[in-house]
Structure formats: C-alpha cells, structure tokens
Amino acid sequence: MLPQVRALQSLSGKHVPVPGLVSFDQEGAELGCPFFVCEHVEGDVPVPWAGSKLSEEHRRDIAGQFIAILGELHRLDWRGTQLASLHGGSEQRGRSR
C-alpha cells in the first residue's frame, strides 16, 4: 500500500491529475489492515475508452489527455519526491549485476 500512498503524495500539486490523499494507516490499527482514503473525483471512466461508444472527438480528447499526462510523468524528477523513500538503494544493486 505504501507505494500507492507515496505516488499520490508525490504527484499532488503536479500537472498530473490524482485524487487528494485524505488519510492512510500503514500499520492497520484502525481497520485491522493497511488502508488509504482518497478524495472522490467526479466523472466517468469508459473502459476500454478506445473501444467505447464515445464519439470519435471525445476519444481523441481522452487520447490527448492520456499522452499529455504520460509526458508530465516522464518529466517528474521522482528523486525529489516521496517516491525516493521507496528506492532503497536498488539503483546501486542493479549496477553491480
């Protein structure tokens, strides 16, 4: 669960649409298991969007948004975010193989 929480924390306030993180409990003291709660995001998610009955224009808009978001993710320097706490030195281990 912690990787999802760190991702939400890292992307909050960036140019990537993510729901706000309301609360999380890694130990699970409240519910008996780890959990996180996010804000509700209004909208519909057509699955699969490319094969849905949406208009061609709407599907192109979705595709454009998808590509723009991927570009923002690739521009993000994760080393300056909460995601860096999950790294754990794996880069160094990967180089020695």
mmCIF file with all atom_site columns, C-alpha atoms in Angstrom:
data_model
loop_
_atom_site.group_PDB
_atom_site.id
_atom_site.type_symbol
_atom_site.label_atom_id
_atom_site.label_alt_id
_atom_site.label_comp_id
_atom_site.label_asym_id
_atom_site.label_entity_id
_atom_site.label_seq_id
_atom_site.pdbx_PDB_ins_code
_atom_site.Cartn_x
_atom_site.Cartn_y
_atom_site.Cartn_z
_atom_site.occupancy
_atom_site.B_iso_or_equiv
_atom_site.pdbx_formal_charge
_atom_site.auth_seq_id
_atom_site.auth_comp_id
_atom_site.auth_asym_id
_atom_site.auth_atom_id
_atom_site.pdbx_PDB_model_num
ATOM 1  C CA . MET A 1 1  ? 0.000   0.000  0.000   1.00 0.00 ? 1  MET A CA 1
ATOM 2  C CA . LEU A 1 2  ? 2.853   2.388  0.748   1.00 0.00 ? 2  LEU A CA 1
ATOM 3  C CA . PRO A 1 3  ? 3.945   2.718  -2.915  1.00 0.00 ? 3  PRO A CA 1
ATOM 4  C CA . GLN A 1 4  ? 0.451   3.938  -3.863  1.00 0.00 ? 4  GLN A CA 1
ATOM 5  C CA . VAL A 1 5  ? 0.435   6.428  -0.982  1.00 0.00 ? 5  VAL A CA 1
ATOM 6  C CA . ARG A 1 6  ? 3.895   7.729  -1.898  1.00 0.00 ? 6  ARG A CA 1
ATOM 7  C CA . ALA A 1 7  ? 2.822   8.059  -5.545  1.00 0.00 ? 7  ALA A CA 1
ATOM 8  C CA . LEU A 1 8  ? -0.256  10.086 -4.577  1.00 0.00 ? 8  LEU A CA 1
ATOM 9  C CA . GLN A 1 9  ? 1.835   12.287 -2.281  1.00 0.00 ? 9  GLN A CA 1
ATOM 10 C CA . SER A 1 10 ? 4.474   12.779 -4.968  1.00 0.00 ? 10 SER A CA 1
ATOM 11 C CA . LEU A 1 11 ? 2.012   13.673 -7.715  1.00 0.00 ? 11 LEU A CA 1
ATOM 12 C CA . SER A 1 12 ? -0.138  16.002 -5.643  1.00 0.00 ? 12 SER A CA 1
ATOM 13 C CA . GLY A 1 13 ? 0.209   19.553 -6.924  1.00 0.00 ? 13 GLY A CA 1
ATOM 14 C CA . LYS A 1 14 ? 1.947   18.441 -10.117 1.00 0.00 ? 14 LYS A CA 1
ATOM 15 C CA . HIS A 1 15 ? 0.461   18.544 -13.619 1.00 0.00 ? 15 HIS A CA 1
ATOM 16 C CA . VAL A 1 16 ? -0.855  15.002 -13.192 1.00 0.00 ? 16 VAL A CA 1
ATOM 17 C CA . PRO A 1 17 ? -4.470  14.564 -12.111 1.00 0.00 ? 17 PRO A CA 1
ATOM 18 C CA . VAL A 1 18 ? -4.632  12.471 -8.946  1.00 0.00 ? 18 VAL A CA 1
ATOM 19 C CA . PRO A 1 19 ? -7.184  12.373 -6.138  1.00 0.00 ? 19 PRO A CA 1
ATOM 20 C CA . GLY A 1 20 ? -6.136  14.035 -2.913  1.00 0.00 ? 20 GLY A CA 1
ATOM 21 C CA . LEU A 1 21 ? -4.933  11.709 -0.175  1.00 0.00 ? 21 LEU A CA 1
ATOM 22 C CA . VAL A 1 22 ? -7.185  12.099 2.866   1.00 0.00 ? 22 VAL A CA 1
ATOM 23 C CA . SER A 1 23 ? -5.614  9.595  5.250   1.00 0.00 ? 23 SER A CA 1
ATOM 24 C CA . PHE A 1 24 ? -3.635  6.379  5.403   1.00 0.00 ? 24 PHE A CA 1
ATOM 25 C CA . ASP A 1 25 ? -2.613  3.829  8.012   1.00 0.00 ? 25 ASP A CA 1
ATOM 26 C CA . GLN A 1 26 ? 0.313   1.597  7.076   1.00 0.00 ? 26 GLN A CA 1
ATOM 27 C CA . GLU A 1 27 ? 0.022   -0.396 10.309  1.00 0.00 ? 27 GLU A CA 1
ATOM 28 C CA . GLY A 1 28 ? -3.710  -1.055 10.008  1.00 0.00 ? 28 GLY A CA 1
ATOM 29 C CA . ALA A 1 29 ? -4.530  -0.089 13.590  1.00 0.00 ? 29 ALA A CA 1
ATOM 30 C CA . GLU A 1 30 ? -7.938  1.355  12.643  1.00 0.00 ? 30 GLU A CA 1
ATOM 31 C CA . LEU A 1 31 ? -9.274  -1.352 10.320  1.00 0.00 ? 31 LEU A CA 1
ATOM 32 C CA . GLY A 1 32 ? -7.047  -4.323 11.027  1.00 0.00 ? 32 GLY A CA 1
ATOM 33 C CA . CYS A 1 33 ? -5.208  -3.955 7.725   1.00 0.00 ? 33 CYS A CA 1
ATOM 34 C CA . PRO A 1 34 ? -3.299  -1.177 5.941   1.00 0.00 ? 34 PRO A CA 1
ATOM 35 C CA . PHE A 1 35 ? -5.513  1.290  4.061   1.00 0.00 ? 35 PHE A CA 1
ATOM 36 C CA . PHE A 1 36 ? -5.661  4.689  2.427   1.00 0.00 ? 36 PHE A CA 1
ATOM 37 C CA . VAL A 1 37 ? -8.557  7.021  1.677   1.00 0.00 ? 37 VAL A CA 1
ATOM 38 C CA . CYS A 1 38 ? -8.660  9.448  -1.249  1.00 0.00 ? 38 CYS A CA 1
ATOM 39 C CA . GLU A 1 39 ? -10.948 12.292 -2.153  1.00 0.00 ? 39 GLU A CA 1
ATOM 40 C CA . HIS A 1 40 ? -13.793 11.493 -4.519  1.00 0.00 ? 40 HIS A CA 1
ATOM 41 C CA . VAL A 1 41 ? -13.176 12.515 -8.107  1.00 0.00 ? 41 VAL A CA 1
ATOM 42 C CA . GLU A 1 42 ? -16.294 13.245 -10.146 1.00 0.00 ? 42 GLU A CA 1
ATOM 43 C CA . GLY A 1 43 ? -16.559 11.739 -13.598 1.00 0.00 ? 43 GLY A CA 1
ATOM 44 C CA . ASP A 1 44 ? -16.905 8.607  -15.662 1.00 0.00 ? 44 ASP A CA 1
ATOM 45 C CA . VAL A 1 45 ? -14.231 6.160  -16.694 1.00 0.00 ? 45 VAL A CA 1
ATOM 46 C CA . PRO A 1 46 ? -15.061 4.489  -20.003 1.00 0.00 ? 46 PRO A CA 1
ATOM 47 C CA . VAL A 1 47 ? -13.348 1.107  -20.059 1.00 0.00 ? 47 VAL A CA 1
ATOM 48 C CA . PRO A 1 48 ? -11.904 0.407  -22.527 1.00 0.00 ? 48 PRO A CA 1
ATOM 49 C CA . TRP A 1 49 ? -12.039 4.001  -23.684 1.00 0.00 ? 49 TRP A CA 1
ATOM 50 C CA . ALA A 1 50 ? -10.715 3.264  -27.165 1.00 0.00 ? 50 ALA A CA 1
ATOM 51 C CA . GLY A 1 51 ? -13.445 0.704  -27.847 1.00 0.00 ? 51 GLY A CA 1
ATOM 52 C CA . SER A 1 52 ? -16.274 2.536  -26.128 1.00 0.00 ? 52 SER A CA 1
ATOM 53 C CA . LYS A 1 53 ? -19.313 4.088  -27.782 1.00 0.00 ? 53 LYS A CA 1
ATOM 54 C CA . LEU A 1 54 ? -17.968 7.589  -27.194 1.00 0.00 ? 54 LEU A CA 1
ATOM 55 C CA . SER A 1 55 ? -17.770 9.916  -30.165 1.00 0.00 ? 55 SER A CA 1
ATOM 56 C CA . GLU A 1 56 ? -14.572 9.981  -32.193 1.00 0.00 ? 56 GLU A CA 1
ATOM 57 C CA . GLU A 1 57 ? -13.884 13.529 -30.961 1.00 0.00 ? 57 GLU A CA 1
ATOM 58 C CA . HIS A 1 58 ? -14.305 12.509 -27.306 1.00 0.00 ? 58 HIS A CA 1
ATOM 59 C CA . ARG A 1 59 ? -11.978 9.509  -27.745 1.00 0.00 ? 59 ARG A CA 1
ATOM 60 C CA . ARG A 1 60 ? -9.367  11.785 -29.359 1.00 0.00 ? 60 ARG A CA 1
ATOM 61 C CA . ASP A 1 61 ? -9.673  14.183 -26.418 1.00 0.00 ? 61 ASP A CA 1
ATOM 62 C CA . ILE A 1 62 ? -9.131  11.312 -23.994 1.00 0.00 ? 62 ILE A CA 1
ATOM 63 C CA . ALA A 1 63 ? -6.133  10.094 -26.013 1.00 0.00 ? 63 ALA A CA 1
ATOM 64 C CA . GLY A 1 64 ? -4.660  13.612 -25.996 1.00 0.00 ? 64 GLY A CA 1
ATOM 65 C CA . GLN A 1 65 ? -5.111  13.880 -22.225 1.00 0.00 ? 65 GLN A CA 1
ATOM 66 C CA . PHE A 1 66 ? -3.506  10.459 -21.771 1.00 0.00 ? 66 PHE A CA 1
ATOM 67 C CA . ILE A 1 67 ? -0.453  11.435 -23.816 1.00 0.00 ? 67 ILE A CA 1
ATOM 68 C CA . ALA A 1 68 ? -0.111  14.780 -22.012 1.00 0.00 ? 68 ALA A CA 1
ATOM 69 C CA . ILE A 1 69 ? -0.270  13.066 -18.614 1.00 0.00 ? 69 ILE A CA 1
ATOM 70 C CA . LEU A 1 70 ? 2.337   10.493 -19.659 1.00 0.00 ? 70 LEU A CA 1
ATOM 71 C CA . GLY A 1 71 ? 4.591   13.360 -20.730 1.00 0.00 ? 71 GLY A CA 1
ATOM 72 C CA . GLU A 1 72 ? 4.188   15.018 -17.315 1.00 0.00 ? 72 GLU A CA 1
ATOM 73 C CA . LEU A 1 73 ? 5.007   11.728 -15.566 1.00 0.00 ? 73 LEU A CA 1
ATOM 74 C CA . HIS A 1 74 ? 8.194   11.407 -17.607 1.00 0.00 ? 74 HIS A CA 1
ATOM 75 C CA . ARG A 1 75 ? 9.224   14.969 -16.710 1.00 0.00 ? 75 ARG A CA 1
ATOM 76 C CA . LEU A 1 76 ? 8.794   14.350 -12.984 1.00 0.00 ? 76 LEU A CA 1
ATOM 77 C CA . ASP A 1 77 ? 12.058  14.029 -11.063 1.00 0.00 ? 77 ASP A CA 1
ATOM 78 C CA . TRP A 1 78 ? 10.964  11.352 -8.590  1.00 0.00 ? 78 TRP A CA 1
ATOM 79 C CA . ARG A 1 79 ? 14.194  11.706 -6.581  1.00 0.00 ? 79 ARG A CA 1
ATOM 80 C CA . GLY A 1 80 ? 12.859  14.934 -5.065  1.00 0.00 ? 80 GLY A CA 1
ATOM 81 C CA . THR A 1 81 ? 9.541   13.372 -4.016  1.00 0.00 ? 81 THR A CA 1
ATOM 82 C CA . GLN A 1 82 ? 8.146   10.905 -1.501  1.00 0.00 ? 82 GLN A CA 1
ATOM 83 C CA . LEU A 1 83 ? 8.778   8.134  -4.051  1.00 0.00 ? 83 LEU A CA 1
ATOM 84 C CA . ALA A 1 84 ? 12.504  8.412  -3.337  1.00 0.00 ? 84 ALA A CA 1
ATOM 85 C CA . SER A 1 85 ? 11.896  6.879  0.092   1.00 0.00 ? 85 SER A CA 1
ATOM 86 C CA . LEU A 1 86 ? 10.927  3.616  -1.644  1.00 0.00 ? 86 LEU A CA 1
ATOM 87 C CA . HIS A 1 87 ? 14.074  3.437  -3.732  1.00 0.00 ? 87 HIS A CA 1
ATOM 88 C CA . GLY A 1 88 ? 16.146  1.711  -1.038  1.00 0.00 ? 88 GLY A CA 1
ATOM 89 C CA . GLY A 1 89 ? 19.406  1.720  -2.966  1.00 0.00 ? 89 GLY A CA 1
ATOM 90 C CA . SER A 1 90 ? 18.157  -0.634 -5.713  1.00 0.00 ? 90 SER A CA 1
ATOM 91 C CA . GLU A 1 91 ? 19.960  1.506  -8.285  1.00 0.00 ? 91 GLU A CA 1
ATOM 92 C CA . GLN A 1 92 ? 23.298  0.607  -6.731  1.00 0.00 ? 92 GLN A CA 1
ATOM 93 C CA . ARG A 1 93 ? 22.403  -3.096 -6.540  1.00 0.00 ? 93 ARG A CA 1
ATOM 94 C CA . GLY A 1 94 ? 21.263  -3.021 -10.165 1.00 0.00 ? 94 GLY A CA 1
ATOM 95 C CA . ARG A 1 95 ? 24.617  -1.621 -11.319 1.00 0.00 ? 95 ARG A CA 1
ATOM 96 C CA . SER A 1 96 ? 26.628  -4.395 -9.658  1.00 0.00 ? 96 SER A CA 1
ATOM 97 C CA . ARG A 1 97 ? 24.821  -7.184 -11.555 1.00 0.00 ? 97 ARG A CA 1
#
